[in-house]
Coordinates of C-alpha atoms in Angstrom, one line a residue:
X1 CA -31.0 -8.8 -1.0
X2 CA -29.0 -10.8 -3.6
X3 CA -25.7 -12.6 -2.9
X4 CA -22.8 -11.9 -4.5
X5 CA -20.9 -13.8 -7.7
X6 CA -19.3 -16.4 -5.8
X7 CA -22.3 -16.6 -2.6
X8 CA -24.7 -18.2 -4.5
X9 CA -23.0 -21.4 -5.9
X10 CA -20.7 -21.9 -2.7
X11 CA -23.2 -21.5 0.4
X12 CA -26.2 -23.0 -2.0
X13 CA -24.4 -26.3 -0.8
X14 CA -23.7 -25.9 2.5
X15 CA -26.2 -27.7 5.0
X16 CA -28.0 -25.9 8.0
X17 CA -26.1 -26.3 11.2
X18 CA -27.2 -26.4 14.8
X19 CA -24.1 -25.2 16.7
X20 CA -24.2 -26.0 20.4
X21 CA -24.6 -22.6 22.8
X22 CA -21.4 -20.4 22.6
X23 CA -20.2 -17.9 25.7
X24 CA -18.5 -15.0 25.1
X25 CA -16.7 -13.2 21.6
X26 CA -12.9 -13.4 22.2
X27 CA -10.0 -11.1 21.2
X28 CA -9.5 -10.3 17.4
X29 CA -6.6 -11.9 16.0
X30 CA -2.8 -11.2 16.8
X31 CA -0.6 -10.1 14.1
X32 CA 2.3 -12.6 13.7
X33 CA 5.5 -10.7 14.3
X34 CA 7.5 -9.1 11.1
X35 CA 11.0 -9.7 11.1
X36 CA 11.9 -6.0 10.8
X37 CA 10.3 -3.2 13.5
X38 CA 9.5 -5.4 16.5
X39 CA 8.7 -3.3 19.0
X40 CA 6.1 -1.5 16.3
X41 CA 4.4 -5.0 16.3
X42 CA 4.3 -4.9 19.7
X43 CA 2.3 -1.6 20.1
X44 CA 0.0 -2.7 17.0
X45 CA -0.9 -6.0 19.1
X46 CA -1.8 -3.4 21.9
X47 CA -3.6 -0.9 19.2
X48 CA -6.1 -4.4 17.6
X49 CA -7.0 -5.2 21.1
X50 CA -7.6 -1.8 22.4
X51 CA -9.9 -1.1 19.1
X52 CA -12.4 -4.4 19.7
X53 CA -12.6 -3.0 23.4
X54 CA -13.0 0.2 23.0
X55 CA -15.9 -0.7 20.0
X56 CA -17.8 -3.2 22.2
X57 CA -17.1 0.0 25.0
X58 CA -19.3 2.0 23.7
X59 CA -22.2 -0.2 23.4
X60 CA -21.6 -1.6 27.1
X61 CA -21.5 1.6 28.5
X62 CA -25.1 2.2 27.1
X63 CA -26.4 -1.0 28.7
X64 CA -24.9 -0.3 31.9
X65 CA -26.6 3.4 32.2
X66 CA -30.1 1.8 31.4
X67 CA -29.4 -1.1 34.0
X68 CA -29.0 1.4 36.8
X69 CA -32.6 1.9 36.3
X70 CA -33.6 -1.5 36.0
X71 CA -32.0 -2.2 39.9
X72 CA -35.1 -0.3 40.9
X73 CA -37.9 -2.4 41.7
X74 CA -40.6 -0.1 41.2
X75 CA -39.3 0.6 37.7
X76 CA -42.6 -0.8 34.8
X77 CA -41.9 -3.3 32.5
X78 CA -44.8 -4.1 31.0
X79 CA -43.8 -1.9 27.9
X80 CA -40.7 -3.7 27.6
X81 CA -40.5 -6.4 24.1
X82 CA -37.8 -8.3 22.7
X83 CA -35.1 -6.4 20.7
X84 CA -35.9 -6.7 16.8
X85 CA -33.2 -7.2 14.0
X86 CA -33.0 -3.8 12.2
X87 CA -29.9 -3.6 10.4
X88 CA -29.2 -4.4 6.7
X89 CA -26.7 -4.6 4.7
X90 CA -26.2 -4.0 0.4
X91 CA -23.9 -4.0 -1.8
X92 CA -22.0 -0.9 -2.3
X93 CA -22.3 1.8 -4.5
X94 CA -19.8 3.7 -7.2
X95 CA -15.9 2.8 -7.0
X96 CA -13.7 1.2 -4.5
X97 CA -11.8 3.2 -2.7
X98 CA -7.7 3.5 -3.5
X99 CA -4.7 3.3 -1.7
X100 CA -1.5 4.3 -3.4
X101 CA -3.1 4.1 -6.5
X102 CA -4.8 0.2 -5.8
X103 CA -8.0 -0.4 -5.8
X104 CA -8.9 -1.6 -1.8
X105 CA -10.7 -4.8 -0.9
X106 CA -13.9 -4.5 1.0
X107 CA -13.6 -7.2 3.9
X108 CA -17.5 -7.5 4.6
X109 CA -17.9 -8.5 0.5
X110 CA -15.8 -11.8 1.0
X111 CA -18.5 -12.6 4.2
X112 CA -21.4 -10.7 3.3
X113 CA -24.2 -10.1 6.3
X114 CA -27.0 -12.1 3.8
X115 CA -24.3 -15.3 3.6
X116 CA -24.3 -15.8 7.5
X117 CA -27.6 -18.4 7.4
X118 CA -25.4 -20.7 4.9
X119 CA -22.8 -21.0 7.9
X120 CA -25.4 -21.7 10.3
X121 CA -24.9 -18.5 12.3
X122 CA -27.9 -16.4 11.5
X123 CA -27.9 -12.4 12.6
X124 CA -29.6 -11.6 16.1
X125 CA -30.9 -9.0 17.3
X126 CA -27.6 -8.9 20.1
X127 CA -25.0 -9.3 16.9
X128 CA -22.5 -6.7 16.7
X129 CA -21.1 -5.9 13.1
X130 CA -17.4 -4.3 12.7
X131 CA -16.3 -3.1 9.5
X132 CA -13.0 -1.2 8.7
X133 CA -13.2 0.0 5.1
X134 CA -11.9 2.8 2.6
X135 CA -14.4 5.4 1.4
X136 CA -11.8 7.4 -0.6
X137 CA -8.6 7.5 -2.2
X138 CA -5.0 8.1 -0.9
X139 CA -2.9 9.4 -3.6
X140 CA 0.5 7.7 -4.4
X141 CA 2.1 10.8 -3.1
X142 CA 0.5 11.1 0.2
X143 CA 0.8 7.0 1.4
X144 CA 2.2 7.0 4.3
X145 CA 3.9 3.6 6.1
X146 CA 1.0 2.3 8.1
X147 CA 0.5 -0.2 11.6
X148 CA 0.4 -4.2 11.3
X149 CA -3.6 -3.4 11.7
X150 CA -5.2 -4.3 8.7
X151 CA -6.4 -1.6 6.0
X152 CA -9.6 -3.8 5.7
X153 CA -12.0 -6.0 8.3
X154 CA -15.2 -7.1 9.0
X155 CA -16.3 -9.0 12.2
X156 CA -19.4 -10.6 13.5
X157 CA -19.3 -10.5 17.0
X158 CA -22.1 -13.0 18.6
X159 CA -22.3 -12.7 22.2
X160 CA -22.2 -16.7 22.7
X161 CA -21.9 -18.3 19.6
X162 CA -19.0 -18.8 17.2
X163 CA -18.2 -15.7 15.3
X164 CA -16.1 -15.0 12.2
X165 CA -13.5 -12.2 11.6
X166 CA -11.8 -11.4 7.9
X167 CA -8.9 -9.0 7.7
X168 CA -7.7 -8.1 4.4
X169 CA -4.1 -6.9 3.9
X170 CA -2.7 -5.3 0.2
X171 CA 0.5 -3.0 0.1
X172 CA 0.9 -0.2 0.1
X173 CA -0.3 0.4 2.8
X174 CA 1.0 -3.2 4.3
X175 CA 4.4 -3.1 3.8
X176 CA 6.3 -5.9 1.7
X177 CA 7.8 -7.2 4.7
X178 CA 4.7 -7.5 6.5
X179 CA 3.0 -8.9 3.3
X180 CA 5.4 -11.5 3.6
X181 CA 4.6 -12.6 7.7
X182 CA 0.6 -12.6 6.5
X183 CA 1.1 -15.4 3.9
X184 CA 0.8 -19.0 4.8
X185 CA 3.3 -20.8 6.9
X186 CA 4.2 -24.1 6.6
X187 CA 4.6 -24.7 10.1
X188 CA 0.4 -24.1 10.4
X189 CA 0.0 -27.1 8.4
X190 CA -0.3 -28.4 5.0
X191 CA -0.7 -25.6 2.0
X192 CA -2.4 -26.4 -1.4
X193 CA -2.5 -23.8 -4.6
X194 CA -6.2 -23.0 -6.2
X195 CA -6.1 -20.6 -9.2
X196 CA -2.8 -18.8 -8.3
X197 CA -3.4 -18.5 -4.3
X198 CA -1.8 -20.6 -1.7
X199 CA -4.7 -21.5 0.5
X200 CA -4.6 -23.1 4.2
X201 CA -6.8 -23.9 6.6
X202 CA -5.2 -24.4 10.4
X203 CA -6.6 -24.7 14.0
X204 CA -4.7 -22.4 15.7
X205 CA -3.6 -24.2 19.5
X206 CA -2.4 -21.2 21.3
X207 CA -5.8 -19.4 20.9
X208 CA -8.4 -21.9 20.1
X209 CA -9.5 -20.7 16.8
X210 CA -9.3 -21.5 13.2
X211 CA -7.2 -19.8 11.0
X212 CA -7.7 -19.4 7.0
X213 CA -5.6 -17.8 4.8
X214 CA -6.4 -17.1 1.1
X215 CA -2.8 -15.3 -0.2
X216 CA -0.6 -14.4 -3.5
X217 CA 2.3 -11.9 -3.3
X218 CA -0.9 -8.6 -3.6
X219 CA -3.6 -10.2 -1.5
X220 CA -3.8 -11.4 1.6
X221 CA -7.1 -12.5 2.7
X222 CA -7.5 -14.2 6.5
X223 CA -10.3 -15.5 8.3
X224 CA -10.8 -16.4 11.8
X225 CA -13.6 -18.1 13.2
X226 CA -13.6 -18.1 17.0
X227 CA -14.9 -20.4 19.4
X228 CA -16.8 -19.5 23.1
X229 CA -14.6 -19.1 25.8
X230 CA -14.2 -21.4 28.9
X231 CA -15.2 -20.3 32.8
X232 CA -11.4 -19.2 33.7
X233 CA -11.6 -16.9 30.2
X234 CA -9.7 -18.6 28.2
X235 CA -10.0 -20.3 24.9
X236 CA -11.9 -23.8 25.9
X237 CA -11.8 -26.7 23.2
X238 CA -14.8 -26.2 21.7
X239 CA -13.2 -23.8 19.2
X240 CA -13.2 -26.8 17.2
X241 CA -16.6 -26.5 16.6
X242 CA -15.8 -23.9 14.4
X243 CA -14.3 -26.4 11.7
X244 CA -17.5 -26.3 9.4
X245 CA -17.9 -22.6 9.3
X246 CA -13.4 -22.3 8.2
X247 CA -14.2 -25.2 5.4
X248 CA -17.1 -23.3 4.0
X249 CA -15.2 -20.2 3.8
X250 CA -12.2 -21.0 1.7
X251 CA -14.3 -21.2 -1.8
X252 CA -16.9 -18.5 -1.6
X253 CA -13.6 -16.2 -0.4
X254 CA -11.8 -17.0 -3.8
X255 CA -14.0 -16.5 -5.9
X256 CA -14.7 -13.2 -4.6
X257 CA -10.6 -12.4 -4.5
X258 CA -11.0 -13.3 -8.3
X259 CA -13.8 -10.7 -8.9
X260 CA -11.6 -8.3 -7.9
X261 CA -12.7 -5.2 -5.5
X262 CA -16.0 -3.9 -5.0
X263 CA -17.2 -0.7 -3.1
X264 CA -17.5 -0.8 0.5
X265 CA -21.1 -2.3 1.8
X266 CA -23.4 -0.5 3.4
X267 CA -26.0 -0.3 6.4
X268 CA -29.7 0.8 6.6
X269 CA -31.5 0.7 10.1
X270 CA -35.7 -0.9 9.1
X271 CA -38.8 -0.3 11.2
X272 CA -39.3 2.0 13.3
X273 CA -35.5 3.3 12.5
X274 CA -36.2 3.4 8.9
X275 CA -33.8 6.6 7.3
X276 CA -31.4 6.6 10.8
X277 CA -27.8 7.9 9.2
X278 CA -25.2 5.6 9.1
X279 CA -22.5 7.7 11.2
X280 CA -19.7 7.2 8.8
X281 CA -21.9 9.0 6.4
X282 CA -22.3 12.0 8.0
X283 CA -18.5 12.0 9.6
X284 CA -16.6 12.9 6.7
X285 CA -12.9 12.8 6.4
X286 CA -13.1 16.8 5.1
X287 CA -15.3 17.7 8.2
X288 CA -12.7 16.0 10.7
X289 CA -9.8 17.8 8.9
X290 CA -11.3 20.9 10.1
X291 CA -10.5 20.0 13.6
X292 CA -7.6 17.9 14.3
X293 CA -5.8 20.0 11.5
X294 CA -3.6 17.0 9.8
X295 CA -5.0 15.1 6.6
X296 CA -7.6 12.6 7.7
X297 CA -7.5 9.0 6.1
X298 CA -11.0 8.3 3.7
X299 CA -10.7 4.9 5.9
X300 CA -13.9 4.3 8.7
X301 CA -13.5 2.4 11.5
X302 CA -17.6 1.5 11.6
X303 CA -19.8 -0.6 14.1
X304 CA -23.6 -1.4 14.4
X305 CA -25.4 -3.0 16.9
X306 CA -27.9 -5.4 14.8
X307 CA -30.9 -4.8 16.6
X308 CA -32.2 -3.0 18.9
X309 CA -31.9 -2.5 23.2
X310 CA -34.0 -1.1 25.8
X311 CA -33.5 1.5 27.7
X312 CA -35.5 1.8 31.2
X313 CA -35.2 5.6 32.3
X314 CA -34.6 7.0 35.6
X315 CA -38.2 8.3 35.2
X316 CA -38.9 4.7 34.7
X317 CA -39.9 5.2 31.1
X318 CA -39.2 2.4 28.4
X319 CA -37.6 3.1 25.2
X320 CA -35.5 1.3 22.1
X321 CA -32.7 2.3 20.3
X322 CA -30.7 1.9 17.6
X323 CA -26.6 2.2 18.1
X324 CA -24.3 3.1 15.2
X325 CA -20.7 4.5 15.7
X326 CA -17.3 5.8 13.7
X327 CA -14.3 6.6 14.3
X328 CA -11.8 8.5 11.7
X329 CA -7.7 9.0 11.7
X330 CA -5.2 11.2 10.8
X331 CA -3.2 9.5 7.9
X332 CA -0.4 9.9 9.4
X333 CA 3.6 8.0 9.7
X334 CA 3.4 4.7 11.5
X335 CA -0.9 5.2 11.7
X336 CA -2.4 4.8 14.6
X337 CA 0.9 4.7 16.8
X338 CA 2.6 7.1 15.1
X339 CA 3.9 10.4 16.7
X340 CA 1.1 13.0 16.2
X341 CA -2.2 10.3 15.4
X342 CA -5.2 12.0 15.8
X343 CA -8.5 10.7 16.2
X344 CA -12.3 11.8 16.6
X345 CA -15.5 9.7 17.2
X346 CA -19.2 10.0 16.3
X347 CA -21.7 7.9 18.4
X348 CA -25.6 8.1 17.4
X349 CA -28.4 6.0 19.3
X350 CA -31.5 6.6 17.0
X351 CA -34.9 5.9 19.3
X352 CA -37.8 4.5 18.0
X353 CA -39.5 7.8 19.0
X354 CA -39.2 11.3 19.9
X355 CA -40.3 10.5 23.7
X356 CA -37.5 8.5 24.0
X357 CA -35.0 10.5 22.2
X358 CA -36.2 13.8 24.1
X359 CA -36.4 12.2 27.7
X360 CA -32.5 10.6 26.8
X361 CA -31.2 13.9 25.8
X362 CA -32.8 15.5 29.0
X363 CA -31.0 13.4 31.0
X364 CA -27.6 13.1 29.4
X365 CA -27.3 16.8 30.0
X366 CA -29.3 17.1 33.3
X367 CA -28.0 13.9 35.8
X368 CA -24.4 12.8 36.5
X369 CA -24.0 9.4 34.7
X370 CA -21.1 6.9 35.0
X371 CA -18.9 9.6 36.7
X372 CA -19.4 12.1 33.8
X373 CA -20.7 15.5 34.5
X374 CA -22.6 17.4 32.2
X375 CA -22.0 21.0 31.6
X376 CA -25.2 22.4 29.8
X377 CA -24.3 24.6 26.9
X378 CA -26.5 28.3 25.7
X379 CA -25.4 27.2 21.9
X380 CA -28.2 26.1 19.8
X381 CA -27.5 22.7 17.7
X382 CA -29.8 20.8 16.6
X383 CA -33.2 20.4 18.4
X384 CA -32.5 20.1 21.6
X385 CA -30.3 20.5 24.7
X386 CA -26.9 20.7 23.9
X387 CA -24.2 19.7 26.9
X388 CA -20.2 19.7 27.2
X389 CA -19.7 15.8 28.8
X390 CA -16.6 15.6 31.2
X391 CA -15.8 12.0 32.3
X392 CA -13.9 10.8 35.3
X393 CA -11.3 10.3 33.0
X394 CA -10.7 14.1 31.8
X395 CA -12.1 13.2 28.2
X396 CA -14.5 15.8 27.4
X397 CA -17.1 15.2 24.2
X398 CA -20.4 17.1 22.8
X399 CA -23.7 16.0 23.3
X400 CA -26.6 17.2 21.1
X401 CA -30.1 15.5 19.4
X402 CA -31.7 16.2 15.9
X403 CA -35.1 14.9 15.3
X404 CA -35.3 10.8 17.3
X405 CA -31.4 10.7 17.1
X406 CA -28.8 11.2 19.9
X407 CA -25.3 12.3 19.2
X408 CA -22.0 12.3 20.9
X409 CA -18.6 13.3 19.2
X410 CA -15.0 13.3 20.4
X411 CA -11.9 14.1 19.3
X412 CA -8.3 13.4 21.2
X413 CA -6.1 15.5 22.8
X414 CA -8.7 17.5 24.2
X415 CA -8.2 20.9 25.6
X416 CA -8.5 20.9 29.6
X417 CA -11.0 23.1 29.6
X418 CA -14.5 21.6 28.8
X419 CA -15.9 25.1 27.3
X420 CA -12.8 25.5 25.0
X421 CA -13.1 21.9 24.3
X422 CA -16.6 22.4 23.1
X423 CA -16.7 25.5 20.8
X424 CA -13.4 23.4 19.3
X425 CA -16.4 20.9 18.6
X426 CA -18.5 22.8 17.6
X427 CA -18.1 23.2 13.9
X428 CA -17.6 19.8 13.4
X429 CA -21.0 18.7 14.9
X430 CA -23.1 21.7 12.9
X431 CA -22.0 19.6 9.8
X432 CA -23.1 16.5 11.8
X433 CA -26.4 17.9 12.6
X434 CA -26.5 18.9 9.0
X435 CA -26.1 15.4 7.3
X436 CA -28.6 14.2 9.7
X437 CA -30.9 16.8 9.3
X438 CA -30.4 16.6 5.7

């Protein structure tokens, strides 16, 4: 793939770097408080945490099923390989999406997947990618006042290295007030002006990171580029490692501020998960409407796990997968903590073949995993078995399969009845079987 105006002149220069070993991916950045709506601050703190857990969640939850069957000793592994890098990322396609009549920033455009070599943290196999984009418009007549989240991010999450987050914030949808705490502060450190932007570049004491902020009065592009953690689970020192990677940044980012926006980028699985659907793809805003009965925001809340993982059945047979999730929400007053907010959630694991696809559907609908029960369903959807999955937790989502891919798809405020919950579901995962199928 080709870089983008801006990639190729900036990261040409920068040299190869050998960072040291990194632990573990920290928290996502906090929003600095506005001066107006405090305790809404407060809650969208809790909300930017709760979405990076509840994304790496689904992943872990995954792992943890397949290491049950790895504790038992008799279980092969001579079919077992290294993961593979599978996942790709291009330029996007058509017209940015608008909010409010502006054209939206795509986050992952100012870092692009294809730039990450040039900062010395090439993509592995065990690299998660988050990316929070628009893939429609919000007329001017239908914005709504949003969160503190940001409408636009991208993150590289390395399990232990240095990783690099970029949230973009533009009003409407961030209110002028909030436009205003984003900028630079002077109390970071030192600001300079490059081509109408205030740029700064800050390490970041209280959580061990460094902080860079590319901003006018419209724009408000920030970087963070997060250290490893230290054994007590803190931020340890070495977060000033990350110095090279927040110096390269600040160019390449202005120049691609200055091209203006650009369509959203987009993911393709290679190998054996050649043609797997993107989840966002098939998870339209239109089919979600359907079922939480509010307008749906053309915004995706995306993640993709770069390569692929094994998965060591209770049979004791050996598979790989590919994991690809979204989540959609109501556009709604005061987002996702406002009065009402509704949300709904597609997962996909695509398998490298139909054994493993057909043996992980059997058993997500046969065996009692994690403390969720599965209620097996006459209905027919997609190829497969077709369960109702009840968790511990009272949260009740739909499992089916079409062809090597595995789906399950929530939606909140569930109804207490796992049937009922189901044929609510229903609907919206025939047009997810259909955009798969398709």
């Amino acid at each position: 793939m080709s870089n983008q105006p801006g990639w190729d002149q900036q990261w040409g220069q920068q040299p190869q770097q050998n960072w040291p070993p990194q632990q573990n991916w920290g928290q996502p950045p906090q929003a600095p408080k506005p001066k107006k709506k405090w305790p809404r601050v407060v809650f969208a703190v809790v909300g930017v945490l709760l979405i990076a857990f509840l994304t790496r969640l689904g992943f872990v939850i995954v792992d943890m099923q397949s290491k049950q069957a790895d504790d038992d000793p008799t279980a092969p592994t001579a079919n077992e390989r290294d993961p593979i890098l599978a996942l790709t990322q291009s330029p996007g396609t058509g017209v940015p999406g608008h909010y409010g009549g502006t054209a939206m920033y795509d986050a992952c455009e100012f870092v692009p997947m294809d730039a990450l070599d040039n900062l010395g943290l090439p993509p592995t196999p065990a690299m998660t990618v988050v990316h929070h984009y628009f893939d429609g418009d919000v007329p001017p007549g239908q914005t709504v006042e949003e969160d503190t989240l940001a409408p636009g991010m991208c993150g590289y999450v390395f399990p232990k290295q240095t990783g690099v987050t970029v949230e973009v914030f533009q009003p409407p949808y961030t209110e002028p007030d909030r436009m205003v705490s984003w900028q630079p502060n002077p109390k970071d450190g030192p600001i300079s002006q490059d081509r109408g932007f205030n740029v700064q570049n800050f390490y970041d004491q209280g959580n061990n990171w460094w902080d860079v902020r590319i901003a006018r009065p419209d724009l408000v592009v920030r970087a963070t580029v997060k250290g490893p953690r230290d054994t007590g689970g803190g931020r340890s020192e070495t977060g000033h490692d990350g110095k090279p990677i927040a110096d390269a940044l600040i160019q390449p980012i202005l120049a691609r501020a200055l091209a203006g926006p650009t369509p959203h980028r987009q993911y393709e699985f290679t190998g054996p998960y050649a043609g797997q659907k993107d989840a966002c793809e098939v998870f339209t805003p239109q089919a979600v409407e359907a079922v939480l009965h509010n307008p749906v925001k053309p915004q995706a809340s995306a993640s993709y796990l770069a390569g692929d993982a094994v998965m060591t059945e209770f049979d004791g047979s050996v598979s790989y997968r590919v994991d690809t999730r979204c989540t959609r929400n109501t556009l709604i007053e005061g987002g996702s903590i406002g009065d009402g907010h509704g949300e709904a959630k597609l997962s996909l694991s695509t398998w490298q073949d139909a054994r493993g696809a057909t043996t992980r559907q059997a058993s997500v609908c046969r065996d009692k995993i994690m403390g969720t029960t599965p209620i097996p369903l006459q209905d027919q959807l997609g190829d497969g078995p077709v369960c109702a999955m009840n968790s511990a937790t009272g949260t009740t989502s739909l499992a089916f399969k079409v062809g090597n891919t595995t789906a399950d798809l929530s939606v909140s405020d569930a109804a207490q009845d796992p049937l009922q919950e189901a044929r609510r579901l229903m609907p919206l995962a025939q047009q997810v079987v259909a955009g798969l199928a398709g």
